[in-house]
Coordinates of C-alpha atoms in Angstrom, one line a residue:
M1 CA -120.7 50.9 104.8
S2 CA -123.1 51.2 102.0
D3 CA -126.4 49.2 101.8
L4 CA -124.8 47.5 99.1
H5 CA -121.9 46.8 100.4
A6 CA -124.1 45.1 103.1
R7 CA -126.3 43.2 100.8
M8 CA -123.3 41.6 98.6
A9 CA -121.4 41.1 102.2
A10 CA -124.4 39.0 102.6
R11 CA -124.2 36.9 99.8
V12 CA -120.4 36.2 99.3
G13 CA -120.8 32.8 100.9
D14 CA -123.7 32.0 98.1
L15 CA -121.4 33.5 95.9
T16 CA -118.2 31.4 96.2
A17 CA -120.5 28.4 96.0
V18 CA -121.6 29.2 93.0
V19 CA -118.2 30.2 91.3
V20 CA -116.8 27.0 92.3
A21 CA -119.3 25.0 91.5
R22 CA -118.9 26.7 88.0
C23 CA -115.5 26.7 87.7
A24 CA -115.8 22.5 88.4
A25 CA -117.9 22.4 85.4
E26 CA -116.4 25.1 82.4
A27 CA -113.0 24.8 83.0
P28 CA -111.4 20.9 82.4
F29 CA -108.8 21.5 85.5
Y30 CA -110.7 22.5 87.9
G31 CA -113.2 19.7 86.9
A32 CA -110.8 17.0 87.7
L33 CA -109.2 18.9 90.9
P34 CA -110.8 16.4 94.2
R35 CA -113.9 17.6 95.8
A36 CA -112.3 18.2 99.0
T37 CA -109.6 20.4 97.0
L38 CA -112.5 22.7 95.6
Q39 CA -114.3 23.2 98.8
G40 CA -111.0 24.2 100.5
E41 CA -108.1 25.7 98.7
V42 CA -110.2 27.0 95.6
A43 CA -113.1 28.3 97.3
R44 CA -110.5 30.2 100.0
S45 CA -108.8 31.6 97.2
I46 CA -112.7 32.9 95.6
A47 CA -113.3 33.8 98.5
A48 CA -110.8 35.8 99.3
V49 CA -111.1 38.0 96.1
H50 CA -114.7 38.7 96.6
T51 CA -112.9 40.5 99.9
I52 CA -111.1 42.6 97.6
L53 CA -114.1 42.8 95.1
L54 CA -116.2 44.0 98.7
R55 CA -113.7 46.6 99.8
A56 CA -113.6 48.1 96.2
L57 CA -117.3 48.7 96.4
R58 CA -117.3 49.7 99.9
D59 CA -114.6 52.7 98.8
D60 CA -115.4 55.8 97.5
G61 CA -112.3 57.3 96.8
G62 CA -108.4 56.2 95.3
G63 CA -108.0 53.1 92.6
P64 CA -109.9 50.2 92.2
M65 CA -107.9 48.6 95.0
G66 CA -106.1 48.9 97.9
P67 CA -102.6 49.1 97.8
G68 CA -101.7 45.6 98.7
D69 CA -104.6 44.1 97.0
L70 CA -103.1 44.0 93.6
T71 CA -99.7 42.2 95.9
R72 CA -101.7 39.5 97.2
L73 CA -103.4 38.7 93.5
I74 CA -99.6 38.6 92.0
E75 CA -98.6 36.4 95.0
W76 CA -101.4 34.3 94.5
S77 CA -100.9 33.6 90.6
A78 CA -97.4 33.4 91.1
R79 CA -98.1 30.4 93.2
R80 CA -101.1 29.1 91.1
A81 CA -98.2 28.7 88.2
E82 CA -95.7 26.8 90.7
E83 CA -98.7 24.7 91.6
R84 CA -98.8 23.9 87.6
V85 CA -102.0 25.6 87.4
P86 CA -102.9 26.6 83.9
L87 CA -103.0 29.6 83.2
E88 CA -106.2 29.5 80.8
A89 CA -107.8 28.0 84.1
V90 CA -106.6 31.3 86.4
I91 CA -108.5 33.2 83.9
A92 CA -111.0 30.8 83.4
A93 CA -112.0 31.6 87.2
Y94 CA -111.7 34.8 87.3
L95 CA -114.2 35.5 84.1
I96 CA -116.4 32.9 86.0
G97 CA -116.3 35.1 89.1
A98 CA -116.8 38.4 87.9
E99 CA -120.1 37.0 85.8
V100 CA -121.3 35.9 89.0
W101 CA -120.4 39.0 90.9
W102 CA -122.4 41.2 88.3
Q103 CA -125.2 38.9 87.9
T104 CA -125.6 38.9 91.6
L105 CA -125.4 42.9 91.7
T106 CA -128.0 43.0 89.0
E107 CA -130.4 41.2 91.2
V108 CA -129.5 43.4 94.7
A109 CA -128.6 46.6 93.4
E110 CA -131.1 49.7 93.5
P111 CA -131.5 51.4 90.3
G112 CA -129.0 54.0 90.5
E113 CA -126.0 51.9 92.3
L114 CA -125.7 49.6 89.3
A115 CA -123.2 51.2 87.0
G116 CA -121.1 52.7 90.1
A117 CA -121.0 48.8 90.9
G118 CA -120.4 47.9 87.3
G119 CA -117.5 50.4 87.0
K120 CA -116.1 49.3 90.0
L121 CA -116.3 45.6 89.1
L122 CA -114.5 46.4 85.4
A123 CA -111.6 48.6 87.0
C124 CA -110.9 45.6 89.3
L125 CA -110.6 43.5 86.1
H126 CA -108.4 46.0 84.3
A127 CA -105.9 46.6 87.2
A128 CA -105.8 42.6 88.6
L129 CA -105.9 40.7 84.9
P130 CA -102.8 41.8 83.4
A131 CA -100.7 41.5 86.4
V132 CA -101.8 38.1 87.3
V133 CA -101.2 36.9 83.6
L134 CA -97.6 38.7 84.0
A135 CA -97.2 37.0 87.3
H136 CA -98.3 33.9 86.1
Q137 CA -96.1 33.9 83.0
N138 CA -92.9 34.8 84.8
A139 CA -93.6 32.0 87.4
Q140 CA -94.0 29.8 84.4
E141 CA -90.8 30.5 82.5
D142 CA -88.9 30.5 85.7
L143 CA -90.5 26.4 85.9
H144 CA -89.5 26.0 82.8
S145 CA -86.2 27.1 83.0
E146 CA -85.2 24.5 86.1
D147 CA -87.2 21.9 84.5
K148 CA -85.1 21.6 81.1
R149 CA -82.2 21.7 83.7
V150 CA -83.1 19.3 86.0
R151 CA -84.5 17.0 82.5
R152 CA -80.9 18.1 81.0
A153 CA -79.2 16.5 84.1
L154 CA -81.1 13.4 84.4
L155 CA -80.3 12.5 80.2
G156 CA -76.6 13.3 81.3
A157 CA -77.0 10.6 83.5
L158 CA -78.1 8.1 81.7
L159 CA -76.4 8.5 79.2
A160 CA -73.0 8.2 81.3
G161 CA -74.8 5.3 83.2
R162 CA -74.6 6.9 86.7
P163 CA -77.2 7.2 89.3
Y164 CA -80.4 8.8 88.2
E165 CA -83.4 8.0 90.3
E166 CA -83.3 11.3 92.6
L167 CA -83.2 13.4 89.3
A168 CA -86.3 11.4 87.9
G169 CA -88.4 12.2 90.5
V170 CA -87.5 15.8 90.8
A171 CA -87.8 16.3 86.7
R172 CA -91.5 14.8 87.5
V173 CA -90.4 11.4 84.6
A174 CA -90.5 7.9 85.0
V175 CA -87.6 6.1 84.1
V176 CA -89.0 2.8 83.8
G177 CA -89.3 -0.5 80.8
E178 CA -88.0 0.2 77.4
Y179 CA -86.6 2.8 75.5
E180 CA -85.2 3.5 72.2
V181 CA -81.6 5.9 72.1
V182 CA -81.1 7.4 69.2
A183 CA -78.7 9.9 67.4
F184 CA -79.3 12.1 64.8
A185 CA -77.2 14.4 62.0
F186 CA -78.2 16.9 60.5
E187 CA -77.0 18.7 57.0
S188 CA -77.0 22.1 58.6
D189 CA -77.6 22.9 62.4
P190 CA -82.0 23.5 62.5
P191 CA -83.2 25.0 65.5
S192 CA -83.3 22.9 68.8
R193 CA -86.8 24.5 69.2
L194 CA -88.0 23.2 65.8
V195 CA -86.5 19.6 66.4
Q196 CA -87.4 19.2 70.2
S197 CA -91.3 20.0 69.0
S198 CA -90.9 17.9 65.9
L199 CA -90.5 15.3 68.3
D200 CA -92.9 16.2 70.9
A201 CA -95.5 16.2 68.9
F202 CA -95.1 13.1 66.8
T203 CA -94.2 11.1 70.3
G204 CA -97.1 13.1 71.7
I205 CA -94.7 13.7 75.5
P206 CA -91.9 15.7 76.3
V207 CA -89.0 13.7 75.0
L208 CA -85.6 13.9 76.6
M209 CA -83.3 15.2 74.4
D210 CA -79.0 16.6 74.4
H211 CA -79.6 19.4 71.6
V212 CA -75.6 19.8 71.8
A213 CA -74.8 15.9 71.4
R214 CA -78.0 15.5 69.3
I215 CA -79.0 12.1 71.1
A216 CA -82.4 11.6 72.2
L217 CA -84.4 9.1 74.9
L218 CA -87.8 7.9 73.1
P219 CA -89.6 5.3 75.6
G220 CA -91.1 1.7 74.4
R221 CA -90.8 0.3 70.9
S222 CA -90.9 3.8 69.2
D223 CA -91.4 4.0 65.0
V224 CA -87.9 5.6 65.0
P225 CA -88.2 5.5 60.6
G226 CA -91.3 7.2 61.1
L227 CA -90.5 9.8 63.4
V228 CA -87.3 10.5 61.3
A229 CA -89.2 11.3 58.2
R230 CA -91.5 13.3 60.4
L231 CA -88.3 15.5 61.8
E232 CA -87.2 15.7 57.8
K233 CA -90.6 17.3 56.9
D234 CA -90.4 19.6 59.5
V235 CA -86.8 20.5 59.5
G236 CA -86.6 21.0 55.6
Q237 CA -83.5 18.7 55.2
P238 CA -82.2 15.1 55.1
V239 CA -81.7 13.4 58.1
R240 CA -79.3 10.6 59.2
A241 CA -80.3 8.9 62.3
A242 CA -79.1 5.4 64.5
A243 CA -80.8 3.6 66.7
A244 CA -80.3 1.2 69.8
R245 CA -82.8 -0.2 71.9
S246 CA -82.0 -0.3 75.3
S247 CA -84.5 -3.2 77.4
V248 CA -84.3 -0.9 80.8
P249 CA -82.5 1.9 81.8
A250 CA -79.5 0.4 82.9
A251 CA -78.8 -0.4 79.8
I252 CA -79.1 3.2 78.0
S253 CA -75.4 4.3 78.4
S254 CA -74.2 1.2 76.3
A255 CA -77.4 1.7 73.8
A256 CA -76.2 5.4 73.7
Q257 CA -72.8 4.4 72.9
E258 CA -73.7 2.0 70.1
A259 CA -76.1 4.3 68.9
D260 CA -72.8 6.6 68.6
R261 CA -70.8 3.9 66.8
V262 CA -73.6 3.0 64.3
L263 CA -73.7 7.0 63.1
D264 CA -70.8 7.7 62.8
L265 CA -70.0 4.3 60.4
V266 CA -73.3 5.6 58.6
R267 CA -71.2 8.9 58.0
R268 CA -68.0 7.9 57.4
L269 CA -69.3 5.3 54.8
G270 CA -71.4 8.4 53.1
R271 CA -74.8 6.2 53.3
P272 CA -78.0 8.1 52.4
P273 CA -79.9 9.7 54.9
G274 CA -82.0 7.4 56.6
C275 CA -82.9 5.4 60.1
Y276 CA -80.2 2.8 61.1
R277 CA -79.3 -0.1 63.3
L278 CA -76.2 -1.8 64.1
D279 CA -77.2 -4.6 62.0
D280 CA -77.7 -2.5 59.0
V281 CA -73.6 -1.7 59.2
L282 CA -72.6 -5.3 60.6
L283 CA -69.4 -6.1 58.9
E284 CA -68.6 -2.5 58.4
H285 CA -68.6 -2.1 61.9
Q286 CA -66.3 -5.1 62.8
L287 CA -64.3 -4.1 59.8
A288 CA -64.1 -0.6 61.2
R289 CA -61.8 -2.0 64.4
P290 CA -58.0 -0.1 63.8
G291 CA -55.6 -2.5 63.1
D292 CA -52.8 -4.0 60.4
G293 CA -55.6 -5.9 58.9
L294 CA -58.2 -3.4 58.3
V295 CA -54.7 -1.1 56.7
R296 CA -53.7 -4.3 54.6
L297 CA -57.3 -4.9 53.3
A298 CA -58.0 -1.3 52.2
A299 CA -54.4 -1.7 50.5
K300 CA -55.9 -4.4 48.4
L301 CA -57.3 -1.4 46.3
D302 CA -54.2 1.0 46.2
P303 CA -53.6 -0.2 42.2
L304 CA -57.0 1.4 41.8
G305 CA -56.0 4.8 43.2
E306 CA -54.5 6.2 39.8
H307 CA -57.7 5.0 37.8
P308 CA -60.4 7.1 39.8
Y309 CA -63.1 5.9 36.9
L310 CA -62.6 2.3 37.6
L311 CA -63.3 2.4 41.3
E312 CA -66.3 4.2 41.0
T313 CA -67.4 1.5 38.9
L314 CA -66.4 -1.1 41.3
R315 CA -68.4 1.0 44.0
V316 CA -71.7 0.9 42.0
F317 CA -70.8 -2.7 40.6
V318 CA -70.7 -3.4 44.6
E319 CA -73.4 -1.4 45.7
R320 CA -75.9 -2.9 42.9
G321 CA -75.2 -6.7 44.2
L322 CA -73.1 -7.3 41.4
N323 CA -75.6 -6.7 39.1
R324 CA -74.0 -5.9 35.6
R325 CA -77.3 -4.6 33.8
Q326 CA -78.3 -2.1 36.9
T327 CA -74.6 -1.2 37.2
A328 CA -74.4 -0.4 33.7
L329 CA -77.3 1.5 33.5
E330 CA -76.6 4.3 36.2
L331 CA -73.2 4.3 35.1
C332 CA -75.0 5.1 31.1
V333 CA -72.3 2.8 29.4
H334 CA -72.3 0.1 27.3
R335 CA -72.6 -3.7 28.9
N336 CA -69.1 -4.3 26.7
T337 CA -67.3 -1.2 28.4
L338 CA -68.5 -2.1 31.8
D339 CA -67.0 -5.8 31.2
Y340 CA -63.9 -4.2 30.1
R341 CA -63.6 -2.2 33.5
L342 CA -64.6 -5.0 35.2
Q343 CA -61.4 -7.1 33.5
R344 CA -59.2 -4.5 34.6
V345 CA -60.4 -3.8 38.2
S346 CA -59.2 -7.9 38.0
A347 CA -56.0 -7.3 36.2
L348 CA -54.7 -4.8 38.8
T349 CA -55.7 -5.5 41.7
G350 CA -55.4 -9.7 40.9
L351 CA -59.2 -10.4 42.2
D352 CA -61.1 -12.2 40.3
L353 CA -64.9 -11.2 40.9
A354 CA -66.1 -14.0 39.2
V355 CA -65.0 -16.1 42.4
P356 CA -67.6 -15.7 44.9
A357 CA -64.7 -15.5 48.0
Q358 CA -62.7 -12.9 46.1
A359 CA -65.6 -10.8 45.2
R360 CA -66.5 -10.9 49.1
L361 CA -62.8 -9.5 49.6
I362 CA -62.9 -6.7 46.8
Q363 CA -66.4 -5.7 49.0
A364 CA -65.0 -6.1 52.2
A365 CA -61.8 -3.6 50.8
L366 CA -63.8 -1.1 49.3
V367 CA -65.3 -0.7 52.9
A368 CA -62.2 -0.4 54.6
R369 CA -60.9 2.3 51.7
D370 CA -64.3 4.3 52.7
L371 CA -63.4 3.9 56.4
A372 CA -59.8 5.1 55.5
A373 CA -60.5 8.0 53.6
P374 CA -62.2 11.8 54.6
A375 CA -66.2 11.5 54.1
D376 CA -66.2 14.1 51.0
H377 CA -63.3 11.8 49.2
R378 CA -65.1 8.5 48.4
G379 CA -67.0 9.1 45.7
V380 CA -65.4 10.5 42.3
T381 CA -66.8 12.7 40.6
G382 CA -66.1 14.2 37.0
W383 CA -64.1 11.2 36.0
Q384 CA -66.4 10.2 33.2
G385 CA -63.9 12.4 30.3
S386 CA -60.9 11.1 31.0
A387 CA -62.7 7.6 31.8
G388 CA -63.4 7.2 28.4
A389 CA -59.5 8.6 27.4
A390 CA -58.0 5.9 29.7
E391 CA -60.0 3.4 27.9
S392 CA -59.4 4.3 24.5
G393 CA -56.0 4.3 25.2

């Protein structure tokens, strides 16, 4: 045993206390730990590393560490990852420990001993840090994969109305209070990681989301329209979303079914991107119930099937709240032309748009027709040329 080894061994107890104190002061993770944990488990881990450094200081031949030393460091690092210790906190502790070790070496080493002792310290760091980082990252990836699996299972249980309490405990997710259940529709499939990152960044917490079913669970009364706007910006494409509120976790399943129905209606009716709730499509939701009534209602507009420009004029007229001026402006036609078309609609269907009850019936018939038609055949484009010919004839 060299004299330097003996001198450093005598200081190990003090060294460990200094490293623990500096970790608590300089690394936020350690600063948040209870005093008993710092003086117990953390201090023991630091003392064990000092034992490895002392062994390297004593041995003149071989590598910077003994055969089992690196294995022990890797095991410790994996264990820290499993305990949810951040990698940056682990690296900070190693660097603080190395700095304190070097400062002590400069105090107790003779001039001729310092260079060799410093070289051994650097060699230990060179061998240890890459292995520690790799072991920590591998363990974190395993944990992340397991966390994702458990969170998916938890969301699946909540959406299906199955018992979820045990899964919530394993996932470390508190399932309490109100939730917004939001179903999404994208024009093209964005990367799931991008969608997840956008939701997490907006809410400030990891959001439970099924990226296959495109449905997410947001805690509390979240700003869903704001979230949709943020998501559109992040994914670079329009987004349609339907939201339903659940007052208690047990109601999440029914809220998810409501959100799905609303989103289906929004897509079938060709509504523009944005956020919708049941109240936004309440009439359409009621009309969408299958049956003879829906078929007969849609059939009210069958006489317009051979006159697509009349059907499109009617659609714009209804969408503009029966406002003739706005309708004429959007269609780029004269008011007299618009009046003529609306008179033709009334003549063909037998329904007078000037009579409020019949106007409401036409509006409902238009919704029923949209619900019965494929989404890409609701609107009629490229009809204006033939429309002029029809009108002039």
